[in-house]
Amino acid sequence: MNYLHEHRDKVRDYECDLQGIVNNANYQHYVEHARHEFLLSRNISFAYLHEQGIDCVVSGIEMRFKVPLKSRDEYVVRTNVKKEGIRYIFLQDIYRLSDEKLCLKAKVEAVCIVNGKLGDSNLLMEAIMNA
């Protein structure tokens, strides 16, 4: 897959459970942070969108866990996005950097609430698709 963005990070000790692996809930934080960084790389932020009356919200998430990350593992979240109707579909994969093992496949569906109503955002569309 050709990815539009990569965000590198490292697992922190407190993100791991008693088994010594990253707790499943933290992967959602990883992909969310990567989506924010993706938008920032395109010169737009969720805060700016909100100021314009546009709130991009997650409407569904699907995560498939492959190989666990452990404390201090470095990883990369690779992001792609496509548009389906009014939905933005973020396809995000997490790879452990030491061996490029696929750790997680995520499909995140998001929609925009524009001035309080479900709608489309040309501002977001241009930032994602044309930068």
mmCIF file of the C-alpha atoms, coordinates in Angstrom:
data_MODEL
# 
_entry.id   MODEL 
# 
loop_
_atom_site.group_PDB 
_atom_site.id 
_atom_site.type_symbol 
_atom_site.label_atom_id 
_atom_site.label_alt_id 
_atom_site.label_comp_id 
_atom_site.label_asym_id 
_atom_site.label_entity_id 
_atom_site.label_seq_id 
_atom_site.pdbx_PDB_ins_code 
_atom_site.Cartn_x 
_atom_site.Cartn_y 
_atom_site.Cartn_z 
_atom_site.occupancy 
_atom_site.B_iso_or_equiv 
_atom_site.pdbx_formal_charge 
_atom_site.auth_seq_id 
_atom_site.auth_comp_id 
_atom_site.auth_asym_id 
_atom_site.auth_atom_id 
_atom_site.pdbx_PDB_model_num 
ATOM 1   C CA . MET A 1 1   ? 0.000   0.000  0.000  1.00 0.00 ? 1   MET A CA 1 
ATOM 2   C CA . ASN A 1 2   ? 1.174   3.521  -0.721 1.00 0.00 ? 2   ASN A CA 1 
ATOM 3   C CA . TYR A 1 3   ? 0.874   5.483  2.489  1.00 0.00 ? 3   TYR A CA 1 
ATOM 4   C CA . LEU A 1 4   ? 0.235   9.220  2.668  1.00 0.00 ? 4   LEU A CA 1 
ATOM 5   C CA . HIS A 1 5   ? 1.888   9.710  6.050  1.00 0.00 ? 5   HIS A CA 1 
ATOM 6   C CA . GLU A 1 6   ? 4.152   8.051  8.607  1.00 0.00 ? 6   GLU A CA 1 
ATOM 7   C CA . HIS A 1 7   ? 4.397   8.865  12.295 1.00 0.00 ? 7   HIS A CA 1 
ATOM 8   C CA . ARG A 1 8   ? 7.166   7.320  14.429 1.00 0.00 ? 8   ARG A CA 1 
ATOM 9   C CA . ASP A 1 9   ? 6.967   6.882  18.180 1.00 0.00 ? 9   ASP A CA 1 
ATOM 10  C CA . LYS A 1 10  ? 8.079   4.659  21.054 1.00 0.00 ? 10  LYS A CA 1 
ATOM 11  C CA . VAL A 1 11  ? 6.116   2.560  23.568 1.00 0.00 ? 11  VAL A CA 1 
ATOM 12  C CA . ARG A 1 12  ? 6.166   3.945  27.098 1.00 0.00 ? 12  ARG A CA 1 
ATOM 13  C CA . ASP A 1 13  ? 6.317   1.616  30.123 1.00 0.00 ? 13  ASP A CA 1 
ATOM 14  C CA . TYR A 1 14  ? 2.952   2.709  31.523 1.00 0.00 ? 14  TYR A CA 1 
ATOM 15  C CA . GLU A 1 15  ? 1.191   1.658  28.296 1.00 0.00 ? 15  GLU A CA 1 
ATOM 16  C CA . CYS A 1 16  ? 1.912   -2.019 28.985 1.00 0.00 ? 16  CYS A CA 1 
ATOM 17  C CA . ASP A 1 17  ? -0.170  -4.470 30.954 1.00 0.00 ? 17  ASP A CA 1 
ATOM 18  C CA . LEU A 1 18  ? 0.891   -7.205 33.392 1.00 0.00 ? 18  LEU A CA 1 
ATOM 19  C CA . GLN A 1 19  ? 1.815   -9.426 30.443 1.00 0.00 ? 19  GLN A CA 1 
ATOM 20  C CA . GLY A 1 20  ? 4.463   -6.895 29.420 1.00 0.00 ? 20  GLY A CA 1 
ATOM 21  C CA . ILE A 1 21  ? 2.738   -5.993 26.160 1.00 0.00 ? 21  ILE A CA 1 
ATOM 22  C CA . VAL A 1 22  ? 0.943   -2.833 25.082 1.00 0.00 ? 22  VAL A CA 1 
ATOM 23  C CA . ASN A 1 23  ? -2.610  -2.816 26.413 1.00 0.00 ? 23  ASN A CA 1 
ATOM 24  C CA . ASN A 1 24  ? -5.055  -3.065 23.526 1.00 0.00 ? 24  ASN A CA 1 
ATOM 25  C CA . ALA A 1 25  ? -6.709  0.289  24.312 1.00 0.00 ? 25  ALA A CA 1 
ATOM 26  C CA . ASN A 1 26  ? -3.445  2.142  23.757 1.00 0.00 ? 26  ASN A CA 1 
ATOM 27  C CA . TYR A 1 27  ? -3.342  1.192  20.086 1.00 0.00 ? 27  TYR A CA 1 
ATOM 28  C CA . GLN A 1 28  ? -6.383  3.404  19.588 1.00 0.00 ? 28  GLN A CA 1 
ATOM 29  C CA . HIS A 1 29  ? -4.396  6.291  21.093 1.00 0.00 ? 29  HIS A CA 1 
ATOM 30  C CA . TYR A 1 30  ? -1.512  5.544  18.718 1.00 0.00 ? 30  TYR A CA 1 
ATOM 31  C CA . VAL A 1 31  ? -3.654  5.673  15.577 1.00 0.00 ? 31  VAL A CA 1 
ATOM 32  C CA . GLU A 1 32  ? -5.551  8.754  16.784 1.00 0.00 ? 32  GLU A CA 1 
ATOM 33  C CA . HIS A 1 33  ? -2.347  10.646 17.470 1.00 0.00 ? 33  HIS A CA 1 
ATOM 34  C CA . ALA A 1 34  ? -1.053  9.636  14.032 1.00 0.00 ? 34  ALA A CA 1 
ATOM 35  C CA . ARG A 1 35  ? -4.241  11.015 12.400 1.00 0.00 ? 35  ARG A CA 1 
ATOM 36  C CA . HIS A 1 36  ? -3.711  14.332 14.195 1.00 0.00 ? 36  HIS A CA 1 
ATOM 37  C CA . GLU A 1 37  ? -0.078  14.420 13.046 1.00 0.00 ? 37  GLU A CA 1 
ATOM 38  C CA . PHE A 1 38  ? -1.192  13.553 9.510  1.00 0.00 ? 38  PHE A CA 1 
ATOM 39  C CA . LEU A 1 39  ? -3.499  16.578 9.435  1.00 0.00 ? 39  LEU A CA 1 
ATOM 40  C CA . LEU A 1 40  ? -0.814  18.814 10.940 1.00 0.00 ? 40  LEU A CA 1 
ATOM 41  C CA . SER A 1 41  ? 1.551   17.684 8.167  1.00 0.00 ? 41  SER A CA 1 
ATOM 42  C CA . ARG A 1 42  ? -1.077  19.061 5.784  1.00 0.00 ? 42  ARG A CA 1 
ATOM 43  C CA . ASN A 1 43  ? -1.214  22.409 7.635  1.00 0.00 ? 43  ASN A CA 1 
ATOM 44  C CA . ILE A 1 44  ? -4.567  21.849 9.306  1.00 0.00 ? 44  ILE A CA 1 
ATOM 45  C CA . SER A 1 45  ? -5.515  20.914 12.864 1.00 0.00 ? 45  SER A CA 1 
ATOM 46  C CA . PHE A 1 46  ? -8.595  19.561 14.563 1.00 0.00 ? 46  PHE A CA 1 
ATOM 47  C CA . ALA A 1 47  ? -8.659  22.748 16.654 1.00 0.00 ? 47  ALA A CA 1 
ATOM 48  C CA . TYR A 1 48  ? -8.738  24.910 13.519 1.00 0.00 ? 48  TYR A CA 1 
ATOM 49  C CA . LEU A 1 49  ? -11.499 22.764 12.014 1.00 0.00 ? 49  LEU A CA 1 
ATOM 50  C CA . HIS A 1 50  ? -13.505 23.129 15.234 1.00 0.00 ? 50  HIS A CA 1 
ATOM 51  C CA . GLU A 1 51  ? -13.095 26.921 15.097 1.00 0.00 ? 51  GLU A CA 1 
ATOM 52  C CA . GLN A 1 52  ? -14.595 26.774 11.592 1.00 0.00 ? 52  GLN A CA 1 
ATOM 53  C CA . GLY A 1 53  ? -17.618 24.816 12.890 1.00 0.00 ? 53  GLY A CA 1 
ATOM 54  C CA . ILE A 1 54  ? -16.317 21.466 11.626 1.00 0.00 ? 54  ILE A CA 1 
ATOM 55  C CA . ASP A 1 55  ? -15.892 18.526 13.973 1.00 0.00 ? 55  ASP A CA 1 
ATOM 56  C CA . CYS A 1 56  ? -14.449 15.358 12.484 1.00 0.00 ? 56  CYS A CA 1 
ATOM 57  C CA . VAL A 1 57  ? -15.580 12.448 14.688 1.00 0.00 ? 57  VAL A CA 1 
ATOM 58  C CA . VAL A 1 58  ? -14.952 8.716  14.646 1.00 0.00 ? 58  VAL A CA 1 
ATOM 59  C CA . SER A 1 59  ? -18.075 6.791  13.659 1.00 0.00 ? 59  SER A CA 1 
ATOM 60  C CA . GLY A 1 60  ? -16.514 3.339  13.724 1.00 0.00 ? 60  GLY A CA 1 
ATOM 61  C CA . ILE A 1 61  ? -13.246 1.556  14.307 1.00 0.00 ? 61  ILE A CA 1 
ATOM 62  C CA . GLU A 1 62  ? -11.990 -1.909 13.446 1.00 0.00 ? 62  GLU A CA 1 
ATOM 63  C CA . MET A 1 63  ? -8.647  -3.118 14.768 1.00 0.00 ? 63  MET A CA 1 
ATOM 64  C CA . ARG A 1 64  ? -6.876  -6.377 14.012 1.00 0.00 ? 64  ARG A CA 1 
ATOM 65  C CA . PHE A 1 65  ? -4.002  -7.201 16.353 1.00 0.00 ? 65  PHE A CA 1 
ATOM 66  C CA . LYS A 1 66  ? -1.118  -9.113 14.756 1.00 0.00 ? 66  LYS A CA 1 
ATOM 67  C CA . VAL A 1 67  ? 2.117   -8.924 16.784 1.00 0.00 ? 67  VAL A CA 1 
ATOM 68  C CA . PRO A 1 68  ? 2.303   -7.213 20.197 1.00 0.00 ? 68  PRO A CA 1 
ATOM 69  C CA . LEU A 1 69  ? 4.449   -4.218 20.945 1.00 0.00 ? 69  LEU A CA 1 
ATOM 70  C CA . LYS A 1 70  ? 6.449   -4.180 24.188 1.00 0.00 ? 70  LYS A CA 1 
ATOM 71  C CA . SER A 1 71  ? 7.958   -1.484 26.364 1.00 0.00 ? 71  SER A CA 1 
ATOM 72  C CA . ARG A 1 72  ? 10.421  0.771  24.536 1.00 0.00 ? 72  ARG A CA 1 
ATOM 73  C CA . ASP A 1 73  ? 9.667   -0.773 21.132 1.00 0.00 ? 73  ASP A CA 1 
ATOM 74  C CA . GLU A 1 74  ? 9.877   1.851  18.435 1.00 0.00 ? 74  GLU A CA 1 
ATOM 75  C CA . TYR A 1 75  ? 7.059   1.763  15.937 1.00 0.00 ? 75  TYR A CA 1 
ATOM 76  C CA . VAL A 1 76  ? 5.643   3.613  12.963 1.00 0.00 ? 76  VAL A CA 1 
ATOM 77  C CA . VAL A 1 77  ? 1.993   4.296  12.194 1.00 0.00 ? 77  VAL A CA 1 
ATOM 78  C CA . ARG A 1 78  ? 1.466   4.417  8.443  1.00 0.00 ? 78  ARG A CA 1 
ATOM 79  C CA . THR A 1 79  ? -1.701  6.142  7.308  1.00 0.00 ? 79  THR A CA 1 
ATOM 80  C CA . ASN A 1 80  ? -3.734  6.223  4.151  1.00 0.00 ? 80  ASN A CA 1 
ATOM 81  C CA . VAL A 1 81  ? -7.196  7.709  3.651  1.00 0.00 ? 81  VAL A CA 1 
ATOM 82  C CA . LYS A 1 82  ? -9.982  7.399  1.151  1.00 0.00 ? 82  LYS A CA 1 
ATOM 83  C CA . LYS A 1 83  ? -13.379 9.037  0.823  1.00 0.00 ? 83  LYS A CA 1 
ATOM 84  C CA . GLU A 1 84  ? -16.610 7.008  0.626  1.00 0.00 ? 84  GLU A CA 1 
ATOM 85  C CA . GLY A 1 85  ? -19.694 9.221  0.461  1.00 0.00 ? 85  GLY A CA 1 
ATOM 86  C CA . ILE A 1 86  ? -19.519 11.488 3.485  1.00 0.00 ? 86  ILE A CA 1 
ATOM 87  C CA . ARG A 1 87  ? -17.172 9.132  5.329  1.00 0.00 ? 87  ARG A CA 1 
ATOM 88  C CA . TYR A 1 88  ? -13.406 9.402  5.547  1.00 0.00 ? 88  TYR A CA 1 
ATOM 89  C CA . ILE A 1 89  ? -11.839 5.962  5.818  1.00 0.00 ? 89  ILE A CA 1 
ATOM 90  C CA . PHE A 1 90  ? -8.434  6.011  7.502  1.00 0.00 ? 90  PHE A CA 1 
ATOM 91  C CA . LEU A 1 91  ? -6.441  2.844  6.892  1.00 0.00 ? 91  LEU A CA 1 
ATOM 92  C CA . GLN A 1 92  ? -3.692  2.718  9.487  1.00 0.00 ? 92  GLN A CA 1 
ATOM 93  C CA . ASP A 1 93  ? -1.045  0.074  9.993  1.00 0.00 ? 93  ASP A CA 1 
ATOM 94  C CA . ILE A 1 94  ? 1.421   -0.080 12.874 1.00 0.00 ? 94  ILE A CA 1 
ATOM 95  C CA . TYR A 1 95  ? 4.814   -1.679 12.266 1.00 0.00 ? 95  TYR A CA 1 
ATOM 96  C CA . ARG A 1 96  ? 7.530   -2.427 14.810 1.00 0.00 ? 96  ARG A CA 1 
ATOM 97  C CA . LEU A 1 97  ? 10.601  -0.645 13.471 1.00 0.00 ? 97  LEU A CA 1 
ATOM 98  C CA . SER A 1 98  ? 13.221  -3.167 14.595 1.00 0.00 ? 98  SER A CA 1 
ATOM 99  C CA . ASP A 1 99  ? 11.954  -5.841 12.192 1.00 0.00 ? 99  ASP A CA 1 
ATOM 100 C CA . GLU A 1 100 ? 9.094   -4.209 10.230 1.00 0.00 ? 100 GLU A CA 1 
ATOM 101 C CA . LYS A 1 101 ? 6.619   -6.704 11.716 1.00 0.00 ? 101 LYS A CA 1 
ATOM 102 C CA . LEU A 1 102 ? 2.994   -5.716 11.254 1.00 0.00 ? 102 LEU A CA 1 
ATOM 103 C CA . CYS A 1 103 ? 1.519   -5.199 14.727 1.00 0.00 ? 103 CYS A CA 1 
ATOM 104 C CA . LEU A 1 104 ? -1.909  -3.729 13.970 1.00 0.00 ? 104 LEU A CA 1 
ATOM 105 C CA . LYS A 1 105 ? -4.246  -3.085 11.069 1.00 0.00 ? 105 LYS A CA 1 
ATOM 106 C CA . ALA A 1 106 ? -6.879  -0.444 11.787 1.00 0.00 ? 106 ALA A CA 1 
ATOM 107 C CA . LYS A 1 107 ? -9.766  0.887  9.758  1.00 0.00 ? 107 LYS A CA 1 
ATOM 108 C CA . VAL A 1 108 ? -11.144 4.092  11.216 1.00 0.00 ? 108 VAL A CA 1 
ATOM 109 C CA . GLU A 1 109 ? -14.307 5.635  9.788  1.00 0.00 ? 109 GLU A CA 1 
ATOM 110 C CA . ALA A 1 110 ? -14.894 9.314  10.450 1.00 0.00 ? 110 ALA A CA 1 
ATOM 111 C CA . VAL A 1 111 ? -17.622 11.779 9.556  1.00 0.00 ? 111 VAL A CA 1 
ATOM 112 C CA . CYS A 1 112 ? -17.935 15.540 9.854  1.00 0.00 ? 112 CYS A CA 1 
ATOM 113 C CA . ILE A 1 113 ? -20.422 17.456 11.892 1.00 0.00 ? 113 ILE A CA 1 
ATOM 114 C CA . VAL A 1 114 ? -20.639 20.856 10.195 1.00 0.00 ? 114 VAL A CA 1 
ATOM 115 C CA . ASN A 1 115 ? -22.327 23.575 12.239 1.00 0.00 ? 115 ASN A CA 1 
ATOM 116 C CA . GLY A 1 116 ? -24.138 20.916 14.258 1.00 0.00 ? 116 GLY A CA 1 
ATOM 117 C CA . LYS A 1 117 ? -25.306 18.772 11.320 1.00 0.00 ? 117 LYS A CA 1 
ATOM 118 C CA . LEU A 1 118 ? -23.875 15.730 9.610  1.00 0.00 ? 118 LEU A CA 1 
ATOM 119 C CA . GLY A 1 119 ? -22.285 16.995 6.431  1.00 0.00 ? 119 GLY A CA 1 
ATOM 120 C CA . ASP A 1 120 ? -19.262 17.259 4.204  1.00 0.00 ? 120 ASP A CA 1 
ATOM 121 C CA . SER A 1 121 ? -16.271 19.539 4.613  1.00 0.00 ? 121 SER A CA 1 
ATOM 122 C CA . ASN A 1 122 ? -14.502 20.923 1.572  1.00 0.00 ? 122 ASN A CA 1 
ATOM 123 C CA . LEU A 1 123 ? -11.825 22.302 3.892  1.00 0.00 ? 123 LEU A CA 1 
ATOM 124 C CA . LEU A 1 124 ? -10.987 18.858 5.270  1.00 0.00 ? 124 LEU A CA 1 
ATOM 125 C CA . MET A 1 125 ? -11.320 17.199 1.861  1.00 0.00 ? 125 MET A CA 1 
ATOM 126 C CA . GLU A 1 126 ? -8.860  19.615 0.253  1.00 0.00 ? 126 GLU A CA 1 
ATOM 127 C CA . ALA A 1 127 ? -6.375  19.245 3.093  1.00 0.00 ? 127 ALA A CA 1 
ATOM 128 C CA . ILE A 1 128 ? -6.421  15.454 2.993  1.00 0.00 ? 128 ILE A CA 1 
ATOM 129 C CA . MET A 1 129 ? -6.684  14.771 -0.710 1.00 0.00 ? 129 MET A CA 1 
ATOM 130 C CA . ASN A 1 130 ? -4.808  17.635 -2.351 1.00 0.00 ? 130 ASN A CA 1 
ATOM 131 C CA . ALA A 1 131 ? -1.771  18.400 -0.245 1.00 0.00 ? 131 ALA A CA 1 
# 
